[in-house]
């Protein structure tokens, strides 16, 4: 077995592309070898700023000989069929093999040298390489047929064992020669093979292994901070980026003027990180220190003093710009910035950012007023929502969009807003990702929840739902954020009611009923409105206000569509909840079982049901009750007994097992119903568990499809009663197993 080394050396490969390049390199190489029937024992890839390398270990010296068999016509087939098959295979009749009266063409293909396979595969890999962005260069670039690479490709090393695999790509001939560090070891290096590759380049001041470079940066940067009595602010993304920018990383610690610490620490950190790729440090009290760590790509003769000095000057200029933006922004009140939001389009069908702000303010205030966010002051919720997006038009957020919300919080605090308002502005985008913290301050929760619900409702209303892998407005992330806000804060939020009121309320803008405001009015008439859509004549008789009746008639088509939108949103939340809870170890079918009951849109109550159900179905009682339920449900389905059935006690003499099941239901049903009402779902499951043995005995001792129609009807009704009792907790038909 022999090892193969392939190195593609080019001008600087962007750090952000290197991890993906390594993955694609291995995939393409594996696929090309598989076409020839080859596979490596191990594939290792390396990426750095100037080279992409692959080592394939344990390759055979040649592919194995293979025998190919092609089935032909029967031996008794007409001559024309035989002649056609012979032309296709290029064989004579004597060279065919006959088995069971059928002719076969069998050809032996000799093995090929692995080096020959590699010489054909590598050019195909290079030309097919899927860089996110690539370029053409040189005189050949005038043709669209010329080769593309991320940056101009300079050299290719291809060594199978110690021998060069010969091929040419776009005028570049493969060889055994590479170059080391651009400054420390610029001369050519003759490589001896895969085993010595890493060490030969290390001797030329190039760390090929990206993980080794990252470890050096991480460890040395932390050590430098500790030596200065500081603590490095960890940033794994920055570690990876610096590892992708350097071949011989040398972390260095520098200082900047303490005066810049008057700027918010997040601004300093982002300025250092985004513009300069520097780490920042904390002092012992946890506050940001006037220190940074940069990563040089050389070992300077002066220990890096000049490098630190130069980097410090550049950082000072950047921090000076940041301070200018910050001080300039502080001169303008957030209220005075709000009119500018009227000039920013949020979405062509949903108006401006100012329109969104007003919708979010109304919803946040209403959520607080209705008590859905406990201990939340409605006036503060509205105020925070009104100012939440104002920082979008500040200089600082214009320079660093990542700081939106955060800067608004700083500016609100500086202008004397209530601390709860400033905190809500700061946190209203949270939680952004799965690991992001979830706000728990009432005003913050109200604004964050309103902001995300508004986006979900209105993008769904205009038909901009996520499809497949496409989610341009991050609605999946918004739904997960809503779920986390509700679950983390134990909010008793009826999602269907909120979304119905929000989407349907505008349809009643022309009318006031009993002097109520629009949103409250919509909520109070919603039940009649739904009934109107089901049975217009019956519902109209209940509506005393003629104007309201006329309005209903005029908005029915749009109202029907919006009710469908509400249901689509509920289904969307169910799907997102499955995704989120699956990661927490909760079975998706149990979530389905609870959602299938219909009307359950209180996520806190729903998750409590799901947790109790998951605990129950893993017990013997749960397993056996599920089996009994499914047997009953299958019989009812086969007999066409759908929905709830009116229960009347049979008039014939009951069999003992039949009487026992009725008695068990008489005891279990009220207990389960009372427990569900009290949201004690463990107790509800325990009540249902008492049905396990009576159901088993019933199926063992009683004939459901009795010849007597009265008995058959009564026993089917009894099974329907079992089904309905179980459905007080969940739809067991959705549970797998």
XYZ file of C-alpha atoms in Angstrom:
737
model
C 0.000 0.000 0.000
C 1.252 3.473 -0.919
C 0.440 7.010 0.249
C -0.420 9.838 -2.116
C 0.274 13.558 -1.556
C -1.472 16.325 -3.471
C -0.775 20.010 -2.802
C -2.392 22.876 -4.711
C -0.476 26.096 -4.041
C -2.042 29.423 -4.951
C -2.294 33.024 -3.933
C -4.188 33.762 -0.689
C -7.260 31.622 -0.066
C -9.860 33.546 2.041
C -9.975 32.149 5.568
C -13.747 31.766 5.464
C -13.502 29.361 2.508
C -10.840 27.021 3.854
C -12.955 24.647 5.970
C -15.432 24.095 3.140
C -12.565 23.610 0.675
C -11.089 20.814 2.792
C -14.432 19.046 2.977
C -15.061 19.354 -0.766
C -11.494 18.263 -1.552
C -11.973 14.984 0.308
C -15.412 14.367 -1.229
C -14.314 14.993 -4.804
C -11.158 12.909 -4.421
C -13.077 9.990 -2.902
C -15.701 10.123 -5.653
C -13.149 10.196 -8.479
C -11.233 7.230 -7.066
C -14.464 5.301 -6.533
C -15.169 5.509 -10.267
C -12.021 3.437 -10.828
C -12.803 1.053 -7.983
C -10.219 2.559 -5.625
C -10.546 3.688 -2.023
C -8.041 5.014 0.476
C -7.567 3.704 3.981
C -7.537 7.282 5.291
C -7.813 10.758 3.800
C -6.373 13.798 5.580
C -6.801 17.351 4.294
C -5.055 20.612 5.195
C -5.852 24.203 4.284
C -4.000 27.441 4.816
C -3.705 30.843 3.227
C -1.541 29.633 0.311
C -2.134 25.926 -0.050
C -4.752 23.202 -0.067
C -3.335 19.736 0.544
C -4.589 16.155 0.697
C -2.912 12.949 1.813
C -4.534 9.644 0.867
C -3.066 6.736 2.818
C -3.114 3.066 1.923
C -3.747 3.114 -1.826
C -2.996 -0.050 -3.842
C -0.444 0.175 -6.636
C -3.072 -0.758 -9.222
C -6.750 -1.371 -9.612
C -7.962 -4.955 -9.768
C -8.853 -6.649 -13.038
C -12.611 -6.852 -13.513
C -14.884 -9.039 -15.549
C -17.851 -7.390 -17.229
C -20.867 -9.408 -18.323
C -23.525 -8.225 -20.765
C -26.669 -10.283 -21.301
C -27.593 -10.857 -24.917
C -30.418 -12.595 -26.852
C -31.406 -16.222 -26.530
C -29.338 -18.684 -28.527
C -32.434 -19.437 -30.596
C -33.110 -15.778 -31.397
C -33.384 -14.639 -35.047
C -30.044 -13.913 -36.800
C -30.811 -10.164 -36.873
C -30.889 -10.004 -33.056
C -27.597 -11.860 -32.771
C -25.920 -9.660 -35.363
C -27.017 -6.513 -33.536
C -25.644 -7.809 -30.230
C -22.309 -8.723 -31.852
C -21.977 -5.242 -33.350
C -22.724 -3.696 -29.944
C -20.107 -5.756 -28.099
C -17.504 -6.017 -30.876
C -17.216 -9.784 -30.372
C -17.723 -12.803 -32.632
C -20.260 -15.562 -32.083
C -17.485 -17.889 -30.902
C -16.482 -15.428 -28.152
C -19.960 -15.438 -26.550
C -20.803 -17.651 -23.577
C -24.070 -19.588 -23.457
C -25.876 -20.303 -20.169
C -29.373 -21.807 -19.920
C -30.010 -20.996 -23.554
C -29.032 -17.304 -23.182
C -25.953 -15.699 -24.747
C -23.601 -13.498 -22.686
C -20.688 -11.271 -23.693
C -17.958 -11.565 -21.059
C -14.943 -9.283 -21.295
C -11.959 -9.089 -18.992
C -10.685 -5.587 -18.164
C -7.126 -5.555 -16.871
C -6.192 -3.500 -13.826
C -4.703 -0.033 -14.209
C -1.818 1.564 -12.403
C -3.087 3.793 -9.582
C -0.724 6.548 -10.724
C -2.470 6.524 -14.092
C -5.882 6.761 -12.421
C -4.660 9.677 -10.300
C -3.219 11.480 -13.322
C -6.685 11.480 -14.885
C -8.612 12.174 -11.675
C -6.726 15.228 -10.345
C -7.401 17.526 -13.341
C -11.072 16.587 -13.143
C -11.130 17.444 -9.417
C -9.408 20.799 -9.914
C -11.700 21.843 -12.757
C -14.844 20.782 -10.884
C -13.888 22.357 -7.552
C -16.887 24.291 -6.126
C -15.371 27.490 -4.704
C -18.004 29.994 -3.486
C -16.154 32.588 -5.576
C -13.454 31.922 -8.144
C -11.493 33.765 -10.824
C -9.637 33.416 -14.116
C -6.196 34.907 -14.689
C -3.476 35.366 -17.270
C -3.789 35.519 -21.035
C -6.087 32.475 -21.074
C -8.666 34.310 -18.950
C -9.998 35.977 -22.095
C -11.750 32.675 -22.796
C -14.684 31.525 -20.707
C -13.337 27.998 -21.148
C -10.223 28.791 -19.135
C -9.767 27.230 -15.708
C -11.113 28.930 -12.615
C -9.666 28.779 -9.104
C -10.240 30.765 -5.916
C -7.042 32.754 -6.612
C -4.357 32.256 -9.288
C -2.950 28.732 -9.015
C 0.870 28.630 -9.008
C 1.982 25.031 -8.523
C 0.808 21.462 -8.026
C 2.603 18.736 -6.099
C 1.474 15.164 -6.825
C 3.531 12.362 -5.288
C 2.498 8.697 -5.253
C 5.023 7.227 -2.891
C 8.132 9.133 -3.861
C 7.283 9.401 -7.548
C 5.676 12.358 -9.325
C 2.280 11.634 -10.876
C 2.592 13.433 -14.230
C -0.217 15.641 -15.563
C -0.815 19.236 -16.601
C -3.598 21.663 -15.754
C -3.849 25.025 -17.497
C -0.151 25.102 -18.194
C 0.841 24.001 -14.685
C 2.792 20.746 -14.642
C 2.718 18.557 -11.557
C 6.000 18.173 -9.695
C 7.602 17.392 -6.346
C 8.508 21.024 -5.638
C 6.806 23.556 -3.370
C 7.785 26.658 -1.423
C 7.817 27.437 2.279
C 7.034 30.644 4.165
C 7.014 33.680 1.884
C 9.565 35.586 4.037
C 11.302 33.005 6.213
C 11.849 30.273 3.582
C 10.953 31.477 0.076
C 13.247 29.028 -1.748
C 11.961 25.896 -3.483
C 11.627 22.706 -1.435
C 11.802 19.250 -2.980
C 9.274 17.076 -1.168
C 10.010 13.402 -0.599
C 6.483 12.137 -0.015
C 3.380 12.153 2.149
C 5.072 10.937 5.356
C 7.563 13.813 5.513
C 5.276 16.537 4.109
C 4.195 18.171 7.384
C 7.687 18.191 8.876
C 9.424 19.368 5.696
C 7.122 22.375 5.571
C 7.463 22.995 9.295
C 11.206 23.273 8.718
C 10.326 25.947 6.132
C 8.247 27.872 8.707
C 4.863 26.647 7.461
C 2.427 24.901 9.822
C 0.331 22.902 7.390
C -2.183 21.634 9.973
C -4.887 24.249 10.557
C -5.746 22.686 13.922
C -2.148 23.095 15.077
C -2.145 26.752 14.020
C -5.423 27.321 15.877
C -4.044 25.686 19.022
C -0.923 27.880 18.903
C -3.050 31.036 18.555
C -5.471 30.025 21.297
C -2.824 29.011 23.817
C -0.305 31.774 23.186
C -2.926 34.552 23.135
C -4.297 33.374 26.485
C -0.790 33.144 27.912
C 0.089 36.684 26.785
C -3.061 38.055 28.424
C -2.314 36.160 31.646
C 1.265 37.465 31.702
C -0.181 40.997 31.597
C -2.567 40.225 34.479
C -5.545 40.077 32.090
C -7.955 37.505 30.723
C -8.419 36.884 26.998
C -12.008 37.256 25.746
C -12.413 33.886 24.050
C -13.553 33.905 20.438
C -13.292 30.597 18.562
C -14.449 32.197 15.315
C -11.561 34.632 15.529
C -9.134 31.807 16.347
C -10.206 29.982 13.167
C -9.980 33.157 11.088
C -6.465 33.990 12.275
C -5.441 30.383 11.679
C -6.675 30.801 8.109
C -4.704 34.008 7.618
C -1.302 32.800 8.846
C 1.151 30.013 8.006
C 3.392 30.637 11.026
C 1.176 32.336 13.650
C 2.866 34.515 16.260
C 0.403 36.164 18.713
C 1.515 39.523 20.119
C -0.023 41.709 22.845
C -0.425 45.449 22.411
C -2.146 48.373 24.144
C -4.424 51.205 23.100
C -5.306 54.534 24.746
C -7.492 54.090 27.861
C -9.575 57.069 26.741
C -11.278 54.828 24.199
C -12.780 52.748 27.015
C -15.505 55.390 27.271
C -16.966 53.789 24.144
C -19.266 50.801 24.852
C -17.176 47.618 25.190
C -19.121 45.812 22.466
C -18.130 48.569 20.024
C -14.455 48.216 20.925
C -14.583 44.443 20.637
C -16.380 44.544 17.289
C -14.035 47.206 15.935
C -11.023 45.123 16.901
C -12.552 41.880 15.676
C -14.179 42.855 12.384
C -11.739 45.456 11.135
C -8.451 44.113 12.465
C -8.995 40.445 13.490
C -7.721 41.241 17.025
C -8.664 39.619 20.320
C -9.563 41.832 23.284
C -8.889 41.323 26.990
C -10.677 41.784 30.307
C -9.179 43.044 33.534
C -9.692 41.377 36.883
C -12.978 43.229 37.506
C -14.452 41.806 34.323
C -14.338 45.098 32.438
C -12.746 45.496 29.045
C -9.041 46.374 29.264
C -7.069 48.636 26.930
C -5.221 45.637 25.479
C -5.442 43.613 22.287
C -3.789 40.522 20.845
C -2.915 40.476 17.146
C -1.547 37.500 15.235
C 1.555 38.104 13.117
C 2.642 35.772 10.324
C 6.381 36.115 10.966
C 8.895 35.870 13.770
C 10.207 39.440 13.868
C 13.809 40.100 14.879
C 12.679 42.760 17.385
C 10.238 40.402 19.079
C 7.310 41.996 17.274
C 7.636 45.488 18.704
C 7.246 47.219 15.342
C 4.342 44.982 14.402
C 2.546 45.797 17.651
C 3.234 49.485 17.202
C 1.845 49.496 13.665
C -1.212 47.488 14.600
C -1.835 49.765 17.565
C -1.866 52.814 15.298
C -4.353 51.199 12.933
C -6.600 50.140 15.837
C -6.431 53.645 17.304
C -7.659 55.089 14.016
C -10.530 52.611 13.938
C -11.457 53.306 17.565
C -11.324 57.033 16.876
C -13.890 56.554 14.108
C -16.050 54.445 16.419
C -15.915 57.084 19.154
C -16.883 59.764 16.630
C -19.956 57.756 15.579
C -20.891 57.101 19.202
C -20.563 60.713 20.340
C -22.379 61.994 17.263
C -25.258 59.556 17.764
C -25.651 60.622 21.395
C -26.464 64.164 20.253
C -29.761 63.043 18.661
C -32.724 61.684 20.646
C -34.123 58.335 19.519
C -37.539 59.983 19.176
C -36.062 62.395 16.631
C -34.705 59.491 14.590
C -38.056 57.730 14.264
C -39.294 59.771 11.265
C -36.344 58.456 9.257
C -37.787 54.946 9.606
C -40.632 56.051 7.335
C -38.123 56.142 4.473
C -36.878 52.573 4.972
C -38.956 49.892 3.263
C -39.480 46.872 5.486
C -41.188 44.932 2.683
C -42.973 46.182 -0.396
C -46.240 44.549 0.747
C -45.846 45.344 4.449
C -44.845 48.983 4.330
C -41.955 50.739 6.001
C -39.996 50.010 9.152
C -42.099 52.758 10.776
C -45.241 50.740 9.924
C -43.741 47.648 11.502
C -42.747 49.615 14.591
C -46.341 50.785 15.079
C -47.699 47.245 14.678
C -45.164 45.883 17.181
C -45.916 48.709 19.638
C -49.660 47.986 19.520
C -49.130 44.266 19.947
C -46.606 44.620 22.790
C -48.960 46.982 24.625
C -51.905 44.622 24.104
C -49.955 41.575 25.300
C -49.174 43.470 28.492
C -52.717 44.856 28.893
C -54.292 41.411 28.510
C -51.950 39.982 31.150
C -50.199 37.548 28.819
C -46.862 39.000 30.001
C -47.157 39.104 33.809
C -45.957 42.232 35.607
C -45.446 44.097 32.356
C -46.360 47.800 32.234
C -48.293 48.345 28.967
C -47.041 51.936 28.619
C -43.419 50.858 28.964
C -43.936 48.015 26.487
C -45.304 50.475 23.922
C -42.544 52.986 24.580
C -39.792 50.382 24.203
C -41.303 49.062 20.968
C -41.640 52.581 19.550
C -37.905 53.201 20.065
C -36.620 49.681 19.376
C -35.735 50.206 15.718
C -34.591 53.832 15.901
C -30.915 52.912 16.108
C -31.104 51.473 12.581
C -30.510 54.995 11.274
C -27.615 55.829 13.613
C -24.030 56.163 12.413
C -22.775 53.372 14.651
C -25.283 50.772 13.426
C -24.670 51.946 9.882
C -21.004 51.064 10.396
C -21.658 47.880 12.419
C -25.118 46.389 11.677
C -24.333 43.658 14.226
C -24.851 46.260 16.976
C -28.502 47.021 16.205
C -30.590 46.877 19.337
C -27.520 46.970 21.544
C -26.693 50.567 20.592
C -30.336 51.543 20.912
C -30.192 50.336 24.503
C -27.130 52.437 25.227
C -28.650 55.517 23.599
C -31.956 55.050 25.431
C -30.169 54.810 28.779
C -28.068 57.887 27.970
C -31.152 59.963 27.163
C -32.837 59.063 30.441
C -35.381 56.424 29.383
C -36.689 54.026 32.017
C -34.037 51.284 32.505
C -36.660 48.664 31.604
C -37.208 50.413 28.265
C -33.472 50.588 27.548
C -33.092 46.909 28.433
C -36.000 45.928 26.174
C -34.541 47.876 23.245
C -31.191 46.168 23.791
C -32.648 42.654 23.982
C -35.640 42.757 21.633
C -33.865 40.771 18.881
C -33.043 37.958 21.311
C -32.928 35.028 21.245
C -31.213 34.998 17.847
C -29.689 31.522 17.816
C -30.138 28.301 19.736
C -27.374 29.206 22.185
C -28.432 32.823 22.664
C -29.811 33.930 26.019
C -33.577 34.351 26.359
C -34.863 37.665 27.778
C -36.785 37.337 31.043
C -37.515 40.960 32.003
C -41.272 41.516 31.339
C -40.949 44.573 29.072
C -38.131 42.913 27.115
C -40.198 39.755 26.684
C -43.227 41.721 25.480
C -41.293 43.617 22.793
C -39.255 40.610 21.674
C -42.358 38.434 21.420
C -44.351 41.119 19.605
C -41.547 41.758 17.125
C -41.287 38.097 16.128
C -45.027 37.399 16.104
C -45.560 40.429 13.875
C -43.054 39.155 11.322
C -44.484 35.641 11.351
C -48.107 36.752 11.026
C -47.644 39.286 8.290
C -45.150 37.398 6.152
C -47.512 34.414 6.252
C -50.420 36.735 5.410
C -48.726 37.864 2.184
C -47.704 34.335 1.269
C -43.986 34.620 2.099
C -43.716 31.334 3.966
C -40.473 29.314 4.111
C -40.226 26.695 1.373
C -37.740 23.835 1.383
C -34.345 25.172 2.356
C -35.332 28.749 1.528
C -36.237 31.048 4.396
C -35.230 34.578 3.316
C -36.951 36.284 6.255
C -35.646 33.833 8.894
C -39.177 32.846 9.938
C -38.104 29.427 11.187
C -35.658 31.139 13.514
C -38.394 33.555 14.632
C -40.756 30.694 15.439
C -38.088 28.899 17.482
C -37.411 32.184 19.292
C -41.126 32.573 20.123
C -41.222 29.023 21.460
C -38.154 29.637 23.619
C -39.521 32.943 24.939
C -42.809 31.310 25.917
C -41.319 28.130 27.377
C -38.466 29.820 29.244
C -40.765 32.415 30.828
C -43.692 29.999 31.322
C -46.046 32.396 29.500
C -49.662 31.345 29.204
C -50.017 32.747 25.711
C -52.896 31.462 23.533
C -51.179 31.697 20.142
C -54.292 31.034 18.081
C -56.243 33.794 19.798
C -53.397 36.295 19.509
C -52.819 35.581 15.841
C -56.537 35.546 15.079
C -57.020 38.912 16.747
C -53.960 40.392 15.053
C -54.868 39.181 11.586
C -58.640 39.636 11.783
C -58.873 42.862 13.792
C -58.042 45.100 10.805
C -61.104 43.726 9.032
C -63.289 45.463 11.639
C -61.650 48.871 11.350
C -64.889 50.574 10.212
C -67.062 49.594 13.152
C -67.160 49.884 16.938
C -69.288 47.531 19.011
C -70.531 48.535 22.483
C -67.871 51.277 22.586
C -64.946 48.857 22.743
C -61.702 49.556 20.983
C -60.912 47.739 17.785
C -58.677 45.052 19.178
C -60.894 44.205 22.168
C -63.966 44.285 19.958
C -62.388 41.848 17.562
C -61.589 39.495 20.406
C -65.125 39.650 21.839
C -66.879 38.945 18.547
C -64.423 36.374 17.278
C -66.532 33.416 18.400
C -69.581 34.760 16.539
C -67.395 35.554 13.570
C -66.138 31.983 13.330
C -69.669 30.697 13.660
C -70.689 33.103 10.885
C -68.176 31.499 8.573
C -69.574 28.057 9.343
C -73.269 28.900 9.335
C -73.911 32.430 8.121
C -77.707 32.384 8.544
C -77.711 31.084 12.120
C -74.897 33.383 13.191
C -76.431 36.481 11.609
C -79.492 36.114 13.833
C -77.263 36.499 16.879
C -75.588 39.668 15.678
C -77.706 42.646 16.741
C -75.662 45.381 15.086
C -76.738 45.634 11.448
C -73.562 47.492 10.485
C -71.498 44.651 11.921
C -73.562 42.095 10.018
C -73.040 44.018 6.772
C -69.346 44.299 7.484
C -69.064 40.591 8.069
C -70.698 39.936 4.724
C -68.196 42.221 2.997
C -65.104 40.693 4.575
C -66.016 37.003 4.591
C -63.754 35.978 1.664
C -60.699 37.702 3.131
C -61.603 36.490 6.627
C -61.748 32.898 5.445
C -58.293 33.290 3.914
C -56.878 34.778 7.104
C -58.294 32.024 9.269
C -56.454 29.621 6.954
C -53.318 31.686 7.541
C -53.774 31.323 11.313
C -54.033 27.546 10.926
C -50.936 27.519 8.712
C -49.084 29.409 11.441
C -50.225 26.959 14.114
C -49.017 24.067 11.928
C -45.734 25.911 11.383
C -45.247 26.300 15.137
C -45.990 22.601 15.570
C -43.262 21.711 13.062
C -40.742 24.067 14.704
C -41.660 22.709 18.130
C -40.910 19.187 16.917
C -37.494 20.298 15.677
C -36.670 22.069 18.918
C -37.971 19.336 21.207
C -36.340 16.565 19.169
C -32.994 18.099 20.111
C -34.138 17.935 23.728
C -34.947 14.233 23.364
C -38.736 14.524 22.930
C -40.432 12.300 20.342
C -42.095 14.134 17.459
C -45.074 11.760 17.403
C -45.982 12.737 20.968
C -46.113 16.402 19.958
C -48.339 15.348 17.042
C -50.561 13.442 19.459
C -51.185 16.563 21.553
C -51.563 18.982 18.631
C -54.017 16.587 16.958
C -56.567 17.224 19.702
C -57.104 20.654 18.186
C -57.416 23.956 19.993
C -54.232 23.437 22.009
C -52.120 26.533 21.404
C -50.815 27.167 24.915
C -47.231 25.951 24.527
C -46.594 25.712 28.272
C -49.606 23.458 28.742
C -48.811 21.563 25.548
C -45.247 20.797 26.611
C -46.468 19.706 30.036
C -48.827 17.255 28.298
C -46.022 16.029 26.049
C -43.622 15.471 28.963
C -46.256 13.564 30.915
C -47.157 11.549 27.822
C -43.523 10.676 27.113
C -43.046 9.471 30.667
C -46.296 7.457 30.517
C -45.830 5.656 27.175
C -42.479 4.259 28.300
C -44.131 2.417 31.222
C -45.790 -1.002 31.006
C -49.173 0.593 31.715
C -48.618 3.097 28.898
C -47.454 0.455 26.420
C -50.413 -1.838 27.155
C -52.966 1.002 27.168
C -51.626 2.168 23.799
C -51.991 -1.362 22.415
C -55.545 -1.603 23.737
C -56.436 1.844 22.419
C -55.113 1.047 18.948
C -57.043 -2.221 18.868
C -60.221 -0.351 19.786
C -59.508 2.432 17.290
C -58.874 -0.068 14.482
C -62.186 -1.821 15.129
C -64.028 1.508 15.182
C -62.324 2.619 11.970
C -63.183 -0.666 10.255
C -66.794 -0.302 11.349
C -66.954 3.331 10.290
C -67.551 4.694 13.782
C -66.062 8.194 13.660
C -66.115 10.988 16.226
C -67.673 10.984 19.681
C -70.699 8.796 20.231
C -73.533 9.475 22.660
C -73.233 6.943 25.453
C -76.251 5.151 26.902
C -76.027 2.198 29.233
C -76.959 -1.122 27.523
C -80.292 -2.654 28.430
C -79.187 -6.275 27.984
C -77.426 -8.351 30.627
C -73.766 -7.341 30.581
C -70.917 -9.811 30.510
C -68.575 -9.424 33.520
C -65.685 -7.982 31.487
C -68.092 -5.561 29.824
C -69.442 -4.386 33.163
C -65.904 -4.041 34.566
C -64.846 -1.783 31.655
C -67.922 0.423 32.094
C -67.236 0.716 35.832
C -63.583 1.536 35.155
C -64.595 4.243 32.676
C -67.136 5.654 35.131
C -64.293 6.058 37.643
C -61.496 7.110 35.292
C -63.278 9.642 33.070
C -64.094 12.248 35.767
C -60.669 11.822 37.366
C -58.883 12.327 34.039
C -61.101 15.264 33.079
C -60.579 16.959 36.447
C -56.818 16.377 36.259
C -56.643 17.820 32.722
C -58.625 20.852 33.898
C -56.124 21.309 36.712
C -53.278 20.747 34.212
C -52.062 17.815 36.291
C -51.332 15.587 33.306
C -49.427 12.986 35.320
C -52.613 12.422 37.353
C -54.652 12.246 34.142
C -52.316 9.542 32.825
C -52.572 7.656 36.104
C -56.375 7.725 35.832
C -56.221 6.390 32.287
C -53.755 3.688 33.359
C -56.547 2.173 35.452
C -58.243 1.230 32.156
C -55.404 -1.031 31.083
C -56.552 -4.281 32.724
C -60.327 -3.828 32.043
C -59.603 -3.172 28.335
C -57.435 -6.307 28.105
C -60.142 -8.434 29.768
C -62.803 -6.913 27.528
C -60.974 -7.959 24.355
C -60.217 -11.395 25.808
C -63.775 -12.192 26.984
C -66.216 -10.128 24.885
C -67.203 -10.464 21.234
C -67.602 -6.949 19.864
C -69.216 -7.913 16.551
C -71.928 -9.971 18.194
C -74.710 -11.417 16.084
C -77.167 -9.447 18.187
C -77.312 -5.918 16.637
C -78.092 -4.309 19.986
C -75.019 -5.834 21.612
C -72.827 -4.996 18.642
C -73.960 -1.348 18.640
C -73.544 -0.976 22.403
C -70.083 -2.521 22.418
C -68.895 -0.299 19.557
C -70.232 2.685 21.525
C -68.280 1.426 24.548
C -65.075 1.300 22.487
C -65.822 4.824 21.224
C -66.139 5.861 24.860
C -62.689 4.364 25.543
C -61.283 6.288 22.603
C -62.865 9.535 23.781
C -61.571 9.029 27.336
C -58.010 8.588 26.098
C -58.388 11.629 23.841
C -58.854 13.855 26.866
C -55.072 13.746 27.144
C -53.799 13.082 23.620
C -54.680 11.482 20.301
C -53.081 8.090 20.831
C -53.567 7.232 17.153
C -50.626 9.552 16.379
C -48.279 7.694 18.706
C -45.900 5.286 17.025
C -45.472 1.778 18.308
